[in-house]
Amino acid sequence: MAFKVVITDYEFDKLNYEENVFKESGLDIHFVKAQCRTEQEVIEAAKDADAIINQYAPLNAKVLNELTNCKVISRYGVGVDTIDLEVAKQKGIAVCNVPDYGIEEVSNHALALLMSWSRKIVELNNAVKNGSWDFSISPPVYRFKNRVFAVIGFGKIPRRVIEKVQPLGFTLIGYDPFVSAEEMAKYNVKKVDLDEALTQSDIISLHVPLVKDTHHLINLSNVNDLKDGVFILNTARGPIIETEALIQGLRSGKIAGAALDVVEIEPVPEDHELLEFSNVYITPHSAFYSVEAVEELRTKTARNIVEALEGSVLTYQVV
């Protein structure tokens, strides 16, 4: 039996890792490489596909309801917010991701952003290169000891972040309604509710998936409740923070700064207001990246497809 596998979109120069997995499976796979940007383009490319690999192209209800033969969707990455999971479930389409490929990379990126911002590395570097040899542009800089560091979400990545920041002396707290206080205590983290995490923390590191309940988790309604001078770190998904609320907090001084690997609109428009703030660091959704992580991601994404087409137990099934 021949199978049609469509990749809706991708950012790689070539698809050798995916092709190797398909070849090694022994299955008869016709691999269609598309670069879809719209719903209609996805429908035209994948309407009769047996399986779909997805990066950013929309796989919403309109698209999924046009699929006539799809058995599985495998998405590059951890998040599956490009896919309407409820409709996929109703149609019997398995959805898979790769939740474990970038744990080291994202946790390292979060740590790098934390250290760079806390020690004002970017500002000081730029000042020296512009002819100023003056540490006084950096204050306030605080010791980490006894400052409160909160993780919002307590999955694999934030646990690794905690392991890496723990030696720095922070008081550690965490919010995740699906993780017990006993489990957090194993990492020397005190479980708190969301309000306490937002109001008691000097540093807030966001690590939740983007779902209905986490969309604009930090918003205009609660930004004024944050602890004065809080620093916000986001390596999860941009829409977890309402941009208008972030800007309001930065302008008022309630938020001392932010380091963002993700933002609500990607890429950031050249005239975006966030770019005006020297106390906001932005990286281009790059926390996941290393040579090894990309190879692992692409290989496992393709293996999800093979498992489904073979009828095997799916290693990384979301629904």
mmCIF file of C-alpha atoms in Angstrom:
data_model
loop_
_atom_site.group_PDB
_atom_site.id
_atom_site.type_symbol
_atom_site.label_atom_id
_atom_site.label_comp_id
_atom_site.label_asym_id
_atom_site.label_seq_id
_atom_site.Cartn_x
_atom_site.Cartn_y
_atom_site.Cartn_z
ATOM 1 C CA MET A 1 0.000 0.000 0.000
ATOM 2 C CA ALA A 2 1.287 3.463 -0.928
ATOM 3 C CA PHE A 3 0.886 6.318 1.543
ATOM 4 C CA LYS A 4 0.771 10.029 0.774
ATOM 5 C CA VAL A 5 2.595 12.115 3.391
ATOM 6 C CA VAL A 6 2.369 15.903 3.049
ATOM 7 C CA ILE A 7 4.572 18.389 4.853
ATOM 8 C CA THR A 8 2.567 21.608 5.017
ATOM 9 C CA ASP A 9 5.535 23.941 5.579
ATOM 10 C CA TYR A 10 9.135 23.916 6.756
ATOM 11 C CA GLU A 11 12.166 26.144 7.300
ATOM 12 C CA PHE A 12 14.913 23.689 6.411
ATOM 13 C CA ASP A 13 17.106 23.725 3.307
ATOM 14 C CA LYS A 14 16.394 20.077 2.649
ATOM 15 C CA LEU A 15 14.410 17.260 4.233
ATOM 16 C CA ASN A 16 17.070 14.576 4.426
ATOM 17 C CA TYR A 17 16.349 13.477 7.995
ATOM 18 C CA GLU A 18 12.671 12.949 7.240
ATOM 19 C CA GLU A 19 13.402 11.197 3.957
ATOM 20 C CA ASN A 20 15.872 8.845 5.654
ATOM 21 C CA VAL A 21 13.299 7.824 8.259
ATOM 22 C CA PHE A 22 10.720 7.100 5.560
ATOM 23 C CA LYS A 23 13.230 5.154 3.481
ATOM 24 C CA GLU A 24 14.398 3.062 6.421
ATOM 25 C CA SER A 25 10.793 2.192 7.355
ATOM 26 C CA GLY A 26 10.328 0.146 4.198
ATOM 27 C CA LEU A 27 6.902 1.703 3.662
ATOM 28 C CA ASP A 28 5.877 2.963 0.221
ATOM 29 C CA ILE A 29 5.645 6.663 0.995
ATOM 30 C CA HIS A 30 4.999 9.431 -1.491
ATOM 31 C CA PHE A 31 6.408 12.498 0.265
ATOM 32 C CA VAL A 32 4.867 15.775 -0.897
ATOM 33 C CA LYS A 33 6.784 18.908 0.091
ATOM 34 C CA ALA A 34 4.637 22.030 0.285
ATOM 35 C CA GLN A 35 5.098 25.529 1.638
ATOM 36 C CA CYS A 36 1.540 26.437 2.646
ATOM 37 C CA ARG A 37 0.692 29.745 4.258
ATOM 38 C CA THR A 38 -3.099 29.788 4.052
ATOM 39 C CA GLU A 39 -5.943 27.437 4.899
ATOM 40 C CA GLN A 40 -6.768 26.916 1.233
ATOM 41 C CA GLU A 41 -3.190 26.060 0.356
ATOM 42 C CA VAL A 42 -3.152 23.386 3.069
ATOM 43 C CA ILE A 43 -6.443 21.954 1.849
ATOM 44 C CA GLU A 44 -5.219 21.779 -1.742
ATOM 45 C CA ALA A 45 -1.960 20.093 -0.752
ATOM 46 C CA ALA A 46 -3.216 17.701 1.915
ATOM 47 C CA LYS A 47 -6.891 16.965 1.296
ATOM 48 C CA ASP A 48 -6.257 13.304 0.411
ATOM 49 C CA ALA A 49 -3.088 12.799 2.485
ATOM 50 C CA ASP A 50 -2.688 9.791 4.740
ATOM 51 C CA ALA A 51 -0.441 11.759 7.063
ATOM 52 C CA ILE A 52 0.682 15.348 7.609
ATOM 53 C CA ILE A 53 3.821 16.919 9.022
ATOM 54 C CA ASN A 54 3.141 20.450 10.223
ATOM 55 C CA GLN A 55 5.185 23.428 11.345
ATOM 56 C CA TYR A 56 3.284 26.721 11.304
ATOM 57 C CA ALA A 57 0.578 26.360 8.631
ATOM 58 C CA PRO A 58 -2.967 26.422 10.072
ATOM 59 C CA LEU A 59 -4.675 23.110 10.734
ATOM 60 C CA ASN A 60 -7.874 24.528 12.154
ATOM 61 C CA ALA A 61 -11.425 23.158 12.000
ATOM 62 C CA LYS A 62 -11.983 24.403 8.448
ATOM 63 C CA VAL A 63 -8.877 22.604 7.190
ATOM 64 C CA LEU A 64 -9.326 19.411 9.185
ATOM 65 C CA ASN A 65 -12.912 19.010 8.044
ATOM 66 C CA GLU A 66 -11.694 18.936 4.440
ATOM 67 C CA LEU A 67 -9.278 16.064 5.059
ATOM 68 C CA THR A 68 -10.681 12.836 3.656
ATOM 69 C CA ASN A 69 -8.041 10.255 4.526
ATOM 70 C CA CYS A 70 -5.736 11.635 7.223
ATOM 71 C CA LYS A 71 -4.688 9.235 9.971
ATOM 72 C CA VAL A 72 -2.055 11.266 11.770
ATOM 73 C CA ILE A 73 -0.634 14.779 12.104
ATOM 74 C CA SER A 74 2.892 15.124 13.456
ATOM 75 C CA ARG A 75 4.017 18.586 14.477
ATOM 76 C CA TYR A 76 7.568 19.846 14.729
ATOM 77 C CA GLY A 77 8.031 20.877 18.346
ATOM 78 C CA VAL A 78 6.250 20.669 21.690
ATOM 79 C CA GLY A 79 3.304 22.991 21.148
ATOM 80 C CA VAL A 80 0.326 21.906 19.058
ATOM 81 C CA ASP A 81 -1.522 25.229 19.006
ATOM 82 C CA THR A 82 -1.588 25.252 15.182
ATOM 83 C CA ILE A 83 -3.958 22.256 15.300
ATOM 84 C CA ASP A 84 -7.603 22.097 16.399
ATOM 85 C CA LEU A 85 -7.229 19.142 18.741
ATOM 86 C CA GLU A 86 -10.945 18.728 19.396
ATOM 87 C CA VAL A 87 -11.800 18.418 15.714
ATOM 88 C CA ALA A 88 -8.857 16.081 15.157
ATOM 89 C CA LYS A 89 -10.116 13.864 17.951
ATOM 90 C CA GLN A 90 -13.641 13.871 16.531
ATOM 91 C CA LYS A 91 -12.330 12.823 13.134
ATOM 92 C CA GLY A 92 -10.117 10.099 14.585
ATOM 93 C CA ILE A 93 -6.894 11.810 13.515
ATOM 94 C CA ALA A 94 -4.014 11.140 15.877
ATOM 95 C CA VAL A 95 -1.938 14.201 16.747
ATOM 96 C CA CYS A 96 1.696 13.784 17.787
ATOM 97 C CA ASN A 97 4.456 16.145 18.843
ATOM 98 C CA VAL A 98 8.054 15.886 20.061
ATOM 99 C CA PRO A 99 7.977 16.952 23.711
ATOM 100 C CA ASP A 100 11.504 15.993 24.708
ATOM 101 C CA TYR A 101 13.848 17.193 21.967
ATOM 102 C CA GLY A 102 14.865 20.644 23.248
ATOM 103 C CA ILE A 103 14.840 20.433 27.024
ATOM 104 C CA GLU A 104 18.519 21.315 27.394
ATOM 105 C CA GLU A 105 18.418 24.013 24.726
ATOM 106 C CA VAL A 106 15.354 25.867 26.042
ATOM 107 C CA SER A 107 16.447 25.659 29.675
ATOM 108 C CA ASN A 108 19.924 26.900 28.714
ATOM 109 C CA HIS A 109 18.400 29.749 26.721
ATOM 110 C CA ALA A 110 16.221 30.746 29.657
ATOM 111 C CA LEU A 111 19.266 30.716 31.929
ATOM 112 C CA ALA A 112 21.284 32.759 29.423
ATOM 113 C CA LEU A 113 18.533 35.382 29.169
ATOM 114 C CA LEU A 114 18.212 35.518 32.945
ATOM 115 C CA MET A 115 21.932 36.000 33.481
ATOM 116 C CA SER A 116 22.364 38.470 30.633
ATOM 117 C CA TRP A 117 19.478 40.667 31.726
ATOM 118 C CA SER A 118 20.195 40.464 35.453
ATOM 119 C CA ARG A 119 23.810 41.518 34.958
ATOM 120 C CA LYS A 120 22.903 44.067 32.222
ATOM 121 C CA ILE A 121 25.338 42.418 29.827
ATOM 122 C CA VAL A 122 23.847 43.807 26.623
ATOM 123 C CA GLU A 123 23.642 47.400 27.872
ATOM 124 C CA LEU A 124 27.165 47.362 29.276
ATOM 125 C CA ASN A 125 28.618 45.770 26.146
ATOM 126 C CA ASN A 126 26.913 48.342 23.927
ATOM 127 C CA ALA A 127 28.073 51.201 26.155
ATOM 128 C CA VAL A 128 31.715 50.093 26.019
ATOM 129 C CA LYS A 129 31.566 49.764 22.240
ATOM 130 C CA ASN A 130 30.111 53.268 22.075
ATOM 131 C CA GLY A 131 33.034 54.687 24.070
ATOM 132 C CA SER A 132 31.635 54.654 27.618
ATOM 133 C CA TRP A 133 33.605 52.846 30.336
ATOM 134 C CA ASP A 134 31.108 53.315 33.165
ATOM 135 C CA PHE A 135 29.453 50.617 35.272
ATOM 136 C CA SER A 136 26.927 53.113 36.647
ATOM 137 C CA ILE A 137 24.607 52.675 33.690
ATOM 138 C CA SER A 138 23.826 49.160 34.937
ATOM 139 C CA PRO A 139 22.062 49.677 38.293
ATOM 140 C CA PRO A 140 20.046 48.355 39.814
ATOM 141 C CA VAL A 141 21.750 44.960 39.859
ATOM 142 C CA TYR A 142 20.782 42.615 42.681
ATOM 143 C CA ARG A 143 22.231 39.481 44.180
ATOM 144 C CA PHE A 144 20.188 36.375 43.428
ATOM 145 C CA LYS A 145 20.310 35.137 47.003
ATOM 146 C CA ASN A 146 16.868 35.280 48.623
ATOM 147 C CA ARG A 147 15.177 36.763 45.565
ATOM 148 C CA VAL A 148 12.053 34.871 44.586
ATOM 149 C CA PHE A 149 12.138 32.936 41.310
ATOM 150 C CA ALA A 150 8.837 31.488 40.061
ATOM 151 C CA VAL A 151 8.208 28.988 37.314
ATOM 152 C CA ILE A 152 4.746 29.032 35.780
ATOM 153 C CA GLY A 153 4.266 25.471 34.585
ATOM 154 C CA PHE A 154 6.201 22.504 35.919
ATOM 155 C CA GLY A 155 6.913 20.212 33.001
ATOM 156 C CA LYS A 156 10.248 18.883 31.797
ATOM 157 C CA ILE A 157 11.732 22.231 30.747
ATOM 158 C CA PRO A 158 10.955 24.256 33.902
ATOM 159 C CA ARG A 159 12.216 21.392 36.055
ATOM 160 C CA ARG A 160 15.507 21.579 34.193
ATOM 161 C CA VAL A 161 15.522 25.367 34.586
ATOM 162 C CA ILE A 162 15.040 24.937 38.325
ATOM 163 C CA GLU A 163 17.941 22.511 38.511
ATOM 164 C CA LYS A 164 20.165 25.057 36.780
ATOM 165 C CA VAL A 165 19.180 28.152 38.773
ATOM 166 C CA GLN A 166 18.978 26.462 42.176
ATOM 167 C CA PRO A 167 22.706 26.864 42.964
ATOM 168 C CA LEU A 168 22.361 30.630 42.473
ATOM 169 C CA GLY A 169 20.522 31.040 45.781
ATOM 170 C CA PHE A 170 16.981 31.887 44.722
ATOM 171 C CA THR A 171 13.912 31.170 46.812
ATOM 172 C CA LEU A 172 11.963 28.907 44.452
ATOM 173 C CA ILE A 173 8.201 28.765 43.968
ATOM 174 C CA GLY A 174 6.057 27.222 41.263
ATOM 175 C CA TYR A 175 2.544 27.220 39.888
ATOM 176 C CA ASP A 176 1.021 24.305 38.006
ATOM 177 C CA PRO A 177 -2.504 23.068 38.790
ATOM 178 C CA PHE A 178 -1.628 19.608 37.466
ATOM 179 C CA VAL A 179 1.454 18.985 39.622
ATOM 180 C CA SER A 180 1.355 18.177 43.340
ATOM 181 C CA ALA A 181 3.137 20.063 46.080
ATOM 182 C CA GLU A 182 4.981 16.851 46.906
ATOM 183 C CA GLU A 183 6.356 16.586 43.367
ATOM 184 C CA MET A 184 7.518 20.216 43.385
ATOM 185 C CA ALA A 185 9.122 19.719 46.785
ATOM 186 C CA LYS A 186 11.454 17.141 45.243
ATOM 187 C CA TYR A 187 13.026 20.102 43.409
ATOM 188 C CA ASN A 188 12.996 22.347 46.512
ATOM 189 C CA VAL A 189 10.158 24.341 44.975
ATOM 190 C CA LYS A 190 7.177 25.521 47.026
ATOM 191 C CA LYS A 191 3.858 25.120 45.244
ATOM 192 C CA VAL A 192 1.736 28.284 45.192
ATOM 193 C CA ASP A 193 -1.394 29.467 43.428
ATOM 194 C CA LEU A 194 -1.191 31.766 40.429
ATOM 195 C CA ASP A 195 -1.957 34.927 42.388
ATOM 196 C CA GLU A 196 0.881 34.260 44.809
ATOM 197 C CA ALA A 197 3.273 33.436 41.999
ATOM 198 C CA LEU A 198 2.497 36.745 40.311
ATOM 199 C CA THR A 199 2.520 38.922 43.433
ATOM 200 C CA GLN A 200 5.460 37.428 45.342
ATOM 201 C CA SER A 201 8.028 36.830 42.605
ATOM 202 C CA ASP A 202 11.004 38.951 41.633
ATOM 203 C CA ILE A 203 11.476 36.820 38.522
ATOM 204 C CA ILE A 204 8.707 34.991 36.648
ATOM 205 C CA SER A 205 9.678 32.348 34.091
ATOM 206 C CA LEU A 206 6.857 31.147 31.825
ATOM 207 C CA HIS A 207 6.741 27.510 30.707
ATOM 208 C CA VAL A 208 3.097 26.660 29.969
ATOM 209 C CA PRO A 209 1.575 25.501 26.683
ATOM 210 C CA LEU A 210 -0.661 27.897 24.797
ATOM 211 C CA VAL A 211 -4.235 26.793 25.451
ATOM 212 C CA LYS A 212 -7.447 28.662 26.199
ATOM 213 C CA ASP A 213 -6.674 28.953 29.922
ATOM 214 C CA THR A 214 -3.131 30.260 29.406
ATOM 215 C CA HIS A 215 -3.868 32.768 26.619
ATOM 216 C CA HIS A 216 -3.037 36.189 28.095
ATOM 217 C CA LEU A 217 -2.222 34.616 31.458
ATOM 218 C CA ILE A 218 -0.481 37.903 32.208
ATOM 219 C CA ASN A 219 -2.927 40.599 31.178
ATOM 220 C CA LEU A 220 -4.260 44.084 31.812
ATOM 221 C CA SER A 221 -6.390 42.782 34.681
ATOM 222 C CA ASN A 222 -3.486 41.424 36.716
ATOM 223 C CA VAL A 223 -0.375 43.299 35.590
ATOM 224 C CA ASN A 224 -0.782 45.877 38.360
ATOM 225 C CA ASP A 225 -0.837 43.052 40.922
ATOM 226 C CA LEU A 226 2.693 42.007 40.006
ATOM 227 C CA LYS A 227 5.458 42.689 42.489
ATOM 228 C CA ASP A 228 7.108 46.044 41.858
ATOM 229 C CA GLY A 229 10.194 45.677 39.673
ATOM 230 C CA VAL A 230 9.451 42.147 38.483
ATOM 231 C CA PHE A 231 11.415 40.609 35.619
ATOM 232 C CA ILE A 232 9.476 38.382 33.193
ATOM 233 C CA LEU A 233 11.075 35.627 31.144
ATOM 234 C CA ASN A 234 9.135 33.893 28.353
ATOM 235 C CA THR A 235 10.505 30.947 26.375
ATOM 236 C CA ALA A 236 7.090 29.304 25.929
ATOM 237 C CA ARG A 237 4.538 31.025 23.650
ATOM 238 C CA GLY A 238 4.092 34.724 22.922
ATOM 239 C CA PRO A 239 0.331 35.056 23.547
ATOM 240 C CA ILE A 240 0.737 33.916 27.150
ATOM 241 C CA ILE A 241 1.530 37.587 27.777
ATOM 242 C CA GLU A 242 -0.871 40.267 26.577
ATOM 243 C CA THR A 243 1.450 42.675 24.779
ATOM 244 C CA GLU A 244 -0.504 45.767 25.808
ATOM 245 C CA ALA A 245 -0.250 44.709 29.457
ATOM 246 C CA LEU A 246 3.493 44.123 29.148
ATOM 247 C CA ILE A 247 4.021 47.553 27.606
ATOM 248 C CA GLN A 248 1.883 49.190 30.281
ATOM 249 C CA GLY A 249 3.889 47.485 33.008
ATOM 250 C CA LEU A 250 7.187 48.491 31.421
ATOM 251 C CA ARG A 251 6.134 52.112 31.035
ATOM 252 C CA SER A 252 4.926 52.359 34.635
ATOM 253 C CA GLY A 253 8.020 50.626 36.023
ATOM 254 C CA LYS A 254 5.928 47.848 37.549
ATOM 255 C CA ILE A 255 7.843 45.519 35.228
ATOM 256 C CA ALA A 256 11.583 46.201 35.420
ATOM 257 C CA GLY A 257 12.302 44.267 32.265
ATOM 258 C CA ALA A 258 11.563 41.243 30.155
ATOM 259 C CA ALA A 259 13.443 38.675 28.125
ATOM 260 C CA LEU A 260 11.345 37.148 25.388
ATOM 261 C CA ASP A 261 12.159 34.381 22.971
ATOM 262 C CA VAL A 262 8.534 34.511 21.806
ATOM 263 C CA VAL A 263 6.092 37.349 21.186
ATOM 264 C CA GLU A 264 2.470 37.646 20.119
ATOM 265 C CA ILE A 265 3.350 38.631 16.555
ATOM 266 C CA GLU A 266 6.270 36.768 14.969
ATOM 267 C CA PRO A 267 8.447 38.030 13.467
ATOM 268 C CA VAL A 268 8.353 41.276 15.415
ATOM 269 C CA PRO A 269 7.352 44.183 13.137
ATOM 270 C CA GLU A 270 10.151 46.712 12.686
ATOM 271 C CA ASP A 271 8.035 49.477 14.231
ATOM 272 C CA HIS A 272 6.807 47.426 17.192
ATOM 273 C CA GLU A 273 6.651 49.356 20.446
ATOM 274 C CA LEU A 274 8.486 46.623 22.369
ATOM 275 C CA LEU A 275 11.628 47.362 20.368
ATOM 276 C CA GLU A 276 11.830 50.789 21.990
ATOM 277 C CA PHE A 277 12.698 49.383 25.409
ATOM 278 C CA SER A 278 16.373 48.852 26.208
ATOM 279 C CA ASN A 279 15.321 46.721 29.194
ATOM 280 C CA VAL A 280 13.548 44.226 26.939
ATOM 281 C CA TYR A 281 15.651 41.499 25.334
ATOM 282 C CA ILE A 282 14.105 39.684 22.371
ATOM 283 C CA THR A 283 15.464 36.644 20.563
ATOM 284 C CA PRO A 284 13.830 35.227 17.398
ATOM 285 C CA HIS A 285 12.076 32.106 18.766
ATOM 286 C CA SER A 286 15.461 30.430 18.853
ATOM 287 C CA ALA A 287 15.546 28.817 22.299
ATOM 288 C CA PHE A 288 14.935 25.368 20.824
ATOM 289 C CA TYR A 289 17.949 25.485 18.548
ATOM 290 C CA SER A 290 21.087 23.421 18.490
ATOM 291 C CA VAL A 291 22.405 21.254 15.678
ATOM 292 C CA GLU A 292 21.625 18.146 17.714
ATOM 293 C CA ALA A 293 18.162 19.300 18.769
ATOM 294 C CA VAL A 294 17.063 19.981 15.202
ATOM 295 C CA GLU A 295 18.213 16.562 14.037
ATOM 296 C CA GLU A 296 16.372 14.922 16.935
ATOM 297 C CA LEU A 297 13.237 16.973 16.305
ATOM 298 C CA ARG A 298 13.028 16.191 12.623
ATOM 299 C CA THR A 299 13.819 12.508 13.039
ATOM 300 C CA LYS A 300 11.228 11.997 15.770
ATOM 301 C CA THR A 301 8.592 13.985 13.882
ATOM 302 C CA ALA A 302 8.993 11.642 10.916
ATOM 303 C CA ARG A 303 9.014 8.570 13.153
ATOM 304 C CA ASN A 304 5.621 9.615 14.516
ATOM 305 C CA ILE A 305 4.291 9.307 10.965
ATOM 306 C CA VAL A 306 5.854 5.884 10.421
ATOM 307 C CA GLU A 307 4.489 4.543 13.704
ATOM 308 C CA ALA A 308 0.974 5.625 12.777
ATOM 309 C CA LEU A 309 1.108 4.225 9.249
ATOM 310 C CA GLU A 310 2.508 0.939 10.535
ATOM 311 C CA GLY A 311 -0.244 0.729 13.135
ATOM 312 C CA SER A 312 2.252 0.759 15.994
ATOM 313 C CA VAL A 313 1.755 2.285 19.443
ATOM 314 C CA LEU A 314 2.406 6.011 19.117
ATOM 315 C CA THR A 315 5.292 7.211 21.297
ATOM 316 C CA TYR A 316 4.298 10.878 21.388
ATOM 317 C CA GLN A 317 0.525 10.973 20.938
ATOM 318 C CA VAL A 318 -1.259 14.113 22.183
ATOM 319 C CA VAL A 319 -4.795 13.067 21.149
#
